[in-house]
Short mmCIF file of C-alpha atoms in Angstrom, two decimals:
data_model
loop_
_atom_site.label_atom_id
_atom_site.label_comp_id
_atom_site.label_asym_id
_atom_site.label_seq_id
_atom_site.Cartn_x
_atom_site.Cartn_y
_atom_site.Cartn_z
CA UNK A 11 -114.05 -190.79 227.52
CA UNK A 12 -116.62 -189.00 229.69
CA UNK A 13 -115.73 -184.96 229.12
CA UNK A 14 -116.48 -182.85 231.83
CA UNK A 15 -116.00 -179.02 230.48
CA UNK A 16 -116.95 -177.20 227.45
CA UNK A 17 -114.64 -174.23 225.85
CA UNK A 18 -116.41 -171.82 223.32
CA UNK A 19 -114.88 -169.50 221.38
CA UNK A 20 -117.43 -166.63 220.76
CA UNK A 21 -117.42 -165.09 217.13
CA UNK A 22 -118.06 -167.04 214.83
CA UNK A 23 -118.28 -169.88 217.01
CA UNK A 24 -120.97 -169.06 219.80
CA UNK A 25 -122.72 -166.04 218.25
CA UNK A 26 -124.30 -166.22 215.19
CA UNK A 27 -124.11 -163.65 212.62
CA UNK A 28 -126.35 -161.54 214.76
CA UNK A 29 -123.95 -161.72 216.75
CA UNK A 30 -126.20 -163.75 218.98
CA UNK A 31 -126.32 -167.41 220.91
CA UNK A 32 -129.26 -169.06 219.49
CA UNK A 33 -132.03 -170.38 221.55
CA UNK A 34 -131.16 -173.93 220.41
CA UNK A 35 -127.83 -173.37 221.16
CA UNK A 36 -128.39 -171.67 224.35
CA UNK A 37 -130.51 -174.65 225.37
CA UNK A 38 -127.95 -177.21 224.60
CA UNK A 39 -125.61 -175.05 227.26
CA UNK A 40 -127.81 -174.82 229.68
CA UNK A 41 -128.74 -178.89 230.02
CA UNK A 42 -124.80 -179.67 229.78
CA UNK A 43 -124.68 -177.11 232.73
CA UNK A 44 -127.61 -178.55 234.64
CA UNK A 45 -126.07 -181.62 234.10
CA UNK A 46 -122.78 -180.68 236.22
CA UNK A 47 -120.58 -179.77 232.78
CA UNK A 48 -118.22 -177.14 233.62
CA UNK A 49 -118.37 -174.03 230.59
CA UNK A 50 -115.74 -171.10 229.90
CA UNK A 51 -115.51 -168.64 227.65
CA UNK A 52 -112.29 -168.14 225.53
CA UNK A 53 -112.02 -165.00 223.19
CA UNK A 54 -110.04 -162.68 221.23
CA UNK A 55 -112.61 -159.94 222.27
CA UNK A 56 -111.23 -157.69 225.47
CA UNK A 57 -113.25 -158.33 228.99
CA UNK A 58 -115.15 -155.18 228.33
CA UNK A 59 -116.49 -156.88 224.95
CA UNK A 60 -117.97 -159.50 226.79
CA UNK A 61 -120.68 -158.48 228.59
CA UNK A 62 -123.30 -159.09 226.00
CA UNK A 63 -121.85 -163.14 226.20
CA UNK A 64 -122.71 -162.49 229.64
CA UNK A 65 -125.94 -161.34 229.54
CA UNK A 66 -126.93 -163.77 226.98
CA UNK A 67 -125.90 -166.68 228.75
CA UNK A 68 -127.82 -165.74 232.44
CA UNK A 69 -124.81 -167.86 234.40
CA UNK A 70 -121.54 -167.44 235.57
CA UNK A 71 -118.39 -169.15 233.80
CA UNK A 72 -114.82 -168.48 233.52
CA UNK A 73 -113.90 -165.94 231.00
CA UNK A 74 -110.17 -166.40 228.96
CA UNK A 75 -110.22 -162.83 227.02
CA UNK A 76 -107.81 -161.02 224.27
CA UNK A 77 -106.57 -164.43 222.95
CA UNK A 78 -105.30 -165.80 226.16
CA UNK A 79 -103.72 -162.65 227.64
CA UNK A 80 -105.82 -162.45 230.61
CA UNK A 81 -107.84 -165.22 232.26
CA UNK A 82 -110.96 -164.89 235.02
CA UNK A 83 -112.76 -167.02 237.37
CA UNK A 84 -116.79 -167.13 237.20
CA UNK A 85 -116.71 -164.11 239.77
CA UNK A 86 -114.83 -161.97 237.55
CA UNK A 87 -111.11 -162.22 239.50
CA UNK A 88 -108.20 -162.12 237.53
CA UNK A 89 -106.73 -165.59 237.63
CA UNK A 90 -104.32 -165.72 234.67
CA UNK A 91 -102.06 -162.58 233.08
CA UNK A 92 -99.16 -162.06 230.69
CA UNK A 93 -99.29 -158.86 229.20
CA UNK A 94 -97.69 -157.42 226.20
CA UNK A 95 -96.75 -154.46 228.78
CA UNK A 96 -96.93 -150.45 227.51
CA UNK A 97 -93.81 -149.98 226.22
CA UNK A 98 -93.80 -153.16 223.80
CA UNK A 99 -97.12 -152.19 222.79
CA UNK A 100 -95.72 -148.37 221.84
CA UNK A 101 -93.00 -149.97 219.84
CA UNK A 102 -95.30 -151.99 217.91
CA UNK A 103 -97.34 -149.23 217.14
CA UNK A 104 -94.32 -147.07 215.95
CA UNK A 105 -93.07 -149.64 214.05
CA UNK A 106 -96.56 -150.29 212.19
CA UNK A 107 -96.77 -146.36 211.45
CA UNK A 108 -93.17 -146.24 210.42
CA UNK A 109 -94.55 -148.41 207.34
CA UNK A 110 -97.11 -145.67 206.00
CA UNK A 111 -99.88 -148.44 205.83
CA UNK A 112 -103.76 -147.48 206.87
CA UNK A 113 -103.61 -149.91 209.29
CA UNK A 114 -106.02 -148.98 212.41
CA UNK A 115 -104.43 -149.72 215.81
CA UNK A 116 -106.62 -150.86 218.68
CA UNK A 117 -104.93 -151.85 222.22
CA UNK A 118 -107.03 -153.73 225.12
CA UNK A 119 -105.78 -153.15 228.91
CA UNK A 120 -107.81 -155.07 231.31
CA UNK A 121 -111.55 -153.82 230.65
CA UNK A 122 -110.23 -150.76 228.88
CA UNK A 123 -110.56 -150.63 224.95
CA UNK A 124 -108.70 -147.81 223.60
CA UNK A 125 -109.07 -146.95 219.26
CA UNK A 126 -106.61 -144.89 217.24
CA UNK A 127 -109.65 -143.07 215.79
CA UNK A 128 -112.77 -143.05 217.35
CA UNK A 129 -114.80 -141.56 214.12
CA UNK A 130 -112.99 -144.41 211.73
CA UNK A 131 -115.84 -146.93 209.94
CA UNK A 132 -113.45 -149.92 211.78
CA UNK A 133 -113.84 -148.57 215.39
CA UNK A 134 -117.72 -147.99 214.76
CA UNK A 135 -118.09 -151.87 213.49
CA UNK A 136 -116.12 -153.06 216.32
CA UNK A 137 -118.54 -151.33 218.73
CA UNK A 138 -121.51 -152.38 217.26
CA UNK A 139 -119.92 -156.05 216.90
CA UNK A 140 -118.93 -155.96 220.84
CA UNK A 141 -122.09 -153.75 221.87
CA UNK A 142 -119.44 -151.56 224.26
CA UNK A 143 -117.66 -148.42 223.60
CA UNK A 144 -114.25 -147.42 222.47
CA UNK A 145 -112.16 -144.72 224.33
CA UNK A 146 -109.32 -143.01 223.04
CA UNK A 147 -106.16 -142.42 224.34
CA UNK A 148 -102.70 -140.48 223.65
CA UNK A 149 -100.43 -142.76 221.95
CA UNK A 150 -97.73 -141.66 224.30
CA UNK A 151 -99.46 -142.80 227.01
CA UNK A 152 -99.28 -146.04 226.49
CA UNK A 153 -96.23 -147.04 227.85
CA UNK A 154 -97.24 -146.04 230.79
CA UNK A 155 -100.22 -148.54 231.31
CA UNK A 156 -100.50 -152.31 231.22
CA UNK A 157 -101.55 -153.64 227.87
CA UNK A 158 -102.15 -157.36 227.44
CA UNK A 159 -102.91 -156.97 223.51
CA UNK A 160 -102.68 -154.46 220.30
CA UNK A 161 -104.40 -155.31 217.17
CA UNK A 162 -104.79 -153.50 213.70
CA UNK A 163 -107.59 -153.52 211.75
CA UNK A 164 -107.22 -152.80 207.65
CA UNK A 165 -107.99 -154.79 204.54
CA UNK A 166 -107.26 -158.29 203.99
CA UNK A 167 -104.01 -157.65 201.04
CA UNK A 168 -102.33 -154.79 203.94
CA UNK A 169 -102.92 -157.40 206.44
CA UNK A 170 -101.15 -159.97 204.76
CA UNK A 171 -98.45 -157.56 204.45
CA UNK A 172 -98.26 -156.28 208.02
CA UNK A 173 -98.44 -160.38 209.22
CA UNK A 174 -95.53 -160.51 207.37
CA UNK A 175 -93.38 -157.72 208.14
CA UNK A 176 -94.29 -158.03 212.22
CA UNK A 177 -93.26 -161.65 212.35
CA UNK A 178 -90.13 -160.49 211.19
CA UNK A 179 -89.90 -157.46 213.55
CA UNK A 180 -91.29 -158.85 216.37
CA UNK A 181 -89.96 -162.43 216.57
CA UNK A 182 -90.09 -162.49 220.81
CA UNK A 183 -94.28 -161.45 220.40
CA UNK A 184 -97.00 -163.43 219.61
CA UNK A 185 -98.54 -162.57 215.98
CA UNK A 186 -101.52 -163.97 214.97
CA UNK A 187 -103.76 -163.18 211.87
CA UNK A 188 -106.74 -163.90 213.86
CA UNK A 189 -109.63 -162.61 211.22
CA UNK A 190 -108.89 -161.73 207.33
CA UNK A 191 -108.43 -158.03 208.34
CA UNK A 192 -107.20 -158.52 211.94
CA UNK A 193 -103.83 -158.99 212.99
CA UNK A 194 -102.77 -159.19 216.72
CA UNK A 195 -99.78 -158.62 218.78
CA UNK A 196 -99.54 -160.18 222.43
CA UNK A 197 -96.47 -161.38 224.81
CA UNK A 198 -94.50 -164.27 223.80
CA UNK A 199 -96.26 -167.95 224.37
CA UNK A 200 -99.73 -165.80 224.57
CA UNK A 201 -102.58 -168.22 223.07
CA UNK A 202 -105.84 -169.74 223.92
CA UNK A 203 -104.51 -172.77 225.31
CA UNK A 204 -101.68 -171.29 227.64
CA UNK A 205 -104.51 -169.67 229.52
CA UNK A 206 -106.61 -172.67 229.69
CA UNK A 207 -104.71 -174.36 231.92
CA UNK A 208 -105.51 -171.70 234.83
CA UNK A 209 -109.05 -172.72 234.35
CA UNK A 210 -108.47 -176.34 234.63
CA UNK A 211 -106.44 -176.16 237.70
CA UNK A 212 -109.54 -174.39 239.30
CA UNK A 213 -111.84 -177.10 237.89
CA UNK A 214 -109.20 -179.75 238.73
CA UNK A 215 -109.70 -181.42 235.64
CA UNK A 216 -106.82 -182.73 233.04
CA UNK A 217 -107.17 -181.29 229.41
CA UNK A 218 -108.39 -184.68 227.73
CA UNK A 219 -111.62 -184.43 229.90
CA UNK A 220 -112.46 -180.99 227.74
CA UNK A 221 -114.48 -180.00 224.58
CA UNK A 222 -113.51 -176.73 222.66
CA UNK A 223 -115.25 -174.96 219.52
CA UNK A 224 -113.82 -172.36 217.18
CA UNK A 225 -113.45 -171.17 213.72
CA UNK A 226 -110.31 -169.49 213.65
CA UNK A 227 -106.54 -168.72 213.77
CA UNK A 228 -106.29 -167.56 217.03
CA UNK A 229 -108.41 -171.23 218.19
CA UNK A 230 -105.83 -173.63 216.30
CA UNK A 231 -103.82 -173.83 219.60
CA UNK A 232 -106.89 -174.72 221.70
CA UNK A 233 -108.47 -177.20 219.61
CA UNK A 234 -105.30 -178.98 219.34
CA UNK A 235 -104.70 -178.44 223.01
CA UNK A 236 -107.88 -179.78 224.85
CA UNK A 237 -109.52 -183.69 224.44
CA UNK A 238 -111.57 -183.09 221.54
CA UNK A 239 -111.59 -179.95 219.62
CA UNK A 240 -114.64 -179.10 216.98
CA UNK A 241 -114.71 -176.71 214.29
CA UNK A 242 -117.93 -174.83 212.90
CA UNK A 243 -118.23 -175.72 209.21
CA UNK A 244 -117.93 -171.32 208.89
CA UNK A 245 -114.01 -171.91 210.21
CA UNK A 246 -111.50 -171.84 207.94
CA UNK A 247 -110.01 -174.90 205.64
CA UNK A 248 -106.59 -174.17 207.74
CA UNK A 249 -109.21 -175.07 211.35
CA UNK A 250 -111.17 -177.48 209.77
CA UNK A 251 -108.14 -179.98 208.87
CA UNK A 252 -107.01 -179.46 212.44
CA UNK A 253 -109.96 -180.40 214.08
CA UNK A 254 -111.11 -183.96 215.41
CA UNK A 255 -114.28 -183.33 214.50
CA UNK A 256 -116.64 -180.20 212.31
CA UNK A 257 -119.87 -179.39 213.03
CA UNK A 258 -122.39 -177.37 211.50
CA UNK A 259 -121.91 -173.68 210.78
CA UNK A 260 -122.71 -170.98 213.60
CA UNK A 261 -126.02 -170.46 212.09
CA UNK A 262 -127.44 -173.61 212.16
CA UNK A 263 -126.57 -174.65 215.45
CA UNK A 264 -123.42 -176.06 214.99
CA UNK A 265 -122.97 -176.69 219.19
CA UNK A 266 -125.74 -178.08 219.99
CA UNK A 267 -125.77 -180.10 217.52
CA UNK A 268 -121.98 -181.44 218.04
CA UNK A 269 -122.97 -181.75 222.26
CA UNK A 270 -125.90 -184.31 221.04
CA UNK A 271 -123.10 -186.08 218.52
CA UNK A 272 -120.53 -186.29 222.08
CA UNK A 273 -123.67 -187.09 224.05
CA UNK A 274 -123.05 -184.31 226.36
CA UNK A 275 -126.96 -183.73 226.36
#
């Protein structure tokens, strides 16, 4: 099989710990991309989170954001959408603060990020992790603006609670645990590989012909989706037995070393 795109998940998968793309791994990118290898993006992170991905890269690519909510061509039009919607995203929030938990909401509307609190320790990480800022917002706003995804941020044992008790709330959403202390809440069908296929009908390519690379929950439906997909040694056991194929971890150059092993470069 000669594969023809790339997919890369970003944290954890793309960025280092320094939340970074290596120079080895960079290179490796850049030669598949010289060599006529089509790349995208495809993140959990909002489209204002991913400028720094940007940046780092120095090209244009397609960008899938917020876990498949919201999909872009490599000149930044909006090519893919199904939102969670204002009013869904109020009820979730309600229904998370009608359990008394510390459980830090966070809701992502186009390029907008908006935090509960913008003094909390979680909102402060998440901006340094993204390199953008946070805005706030009255909770009863919300329903009146377009949300494509709500997460909540808290530690790992009130997370596995809240997974639990939203799956049984919210059985018409997509849940996904996509970190240990991040749980997320988009429209129904909402996942990494339901937005992928408005990138492949602008590349014209079928999904056998692609490549993908993650290390986590919300990538299980994309590596499973696409031709081959690749895990980083960091992902989880649950990714790893999932996966055609694991490369090394995100600090050792786990890409570039799986594009040499698929003789993409």
């Amino acid at each position: 099989m000669k594969y023809k795109a790339l997919l890369f998940d970003v944290d954890g998968t793309l960025f280092n710990s320094n939340h970074e793309i290596s120079k080895l791994t960079l290179e490796g990118i850049k030669k598949a991309y010289e060599k006529g290898i089509k790349i995208a993006v495809v993140t959990g992170r909002s489209p204002s989170g991913v400028k720094s991905v940007k940046d780092q890269l120095g090209f244009s690519v397609p960008f899938i954001c917020s876990g498949g909510a919201i999909a872009f061509d490599n000149k930044g039009k909006i090519i893919y959408e199904n939102a969670l919607g204002g009013k869904n995203t109020k009820d979730v929030i309600d229904y998370v603060k009608s359990l008394k938990i510390d459980a830090l909401w966070n809701v992502y509307a186009n390029d907008k990020w908006y935090a509960e609190k913008l003094d909390d320790y979680r909102t402060r990480r998440e901006e340094e992790i993204l390199c953008t800022k946070a805005e706030t917002i009255d909770v009863n706003l919300i329903p009146s603006i377009n949300i494509d995804k709500v997460m909540f941020i808290a530690t790992d044992d009130v997370i596995s609670y809240l997974d639990i008790k939203l799956r049984k709330e919210f059985k018409n959403f997509a849940i996904v645990r996509s970190q240990v202390i991040i749980v997320e809440v988009t429209a129904n069908n909402v996942n990494k590989a339901t937005a992928i296929n408005s990138i492949l009908d602008e590349w014209k390519l079928d999904k056998n012909e692609i490549i993908a690379f993650g290390d986590s929950n919300n990538d299980l439906e994309m590596l499973d989706y696409v031709g081959v997909g690749v895990a980083m040694e960091n992902a989880s056991d649950n990714v790893k037995n999932q996966s055609d194929y694991v490369t090394l971890d995100n600090d050792s150059d786990g890409i570039y070393y799986a594009l040499k092993h698929f003789g993409i470069i």
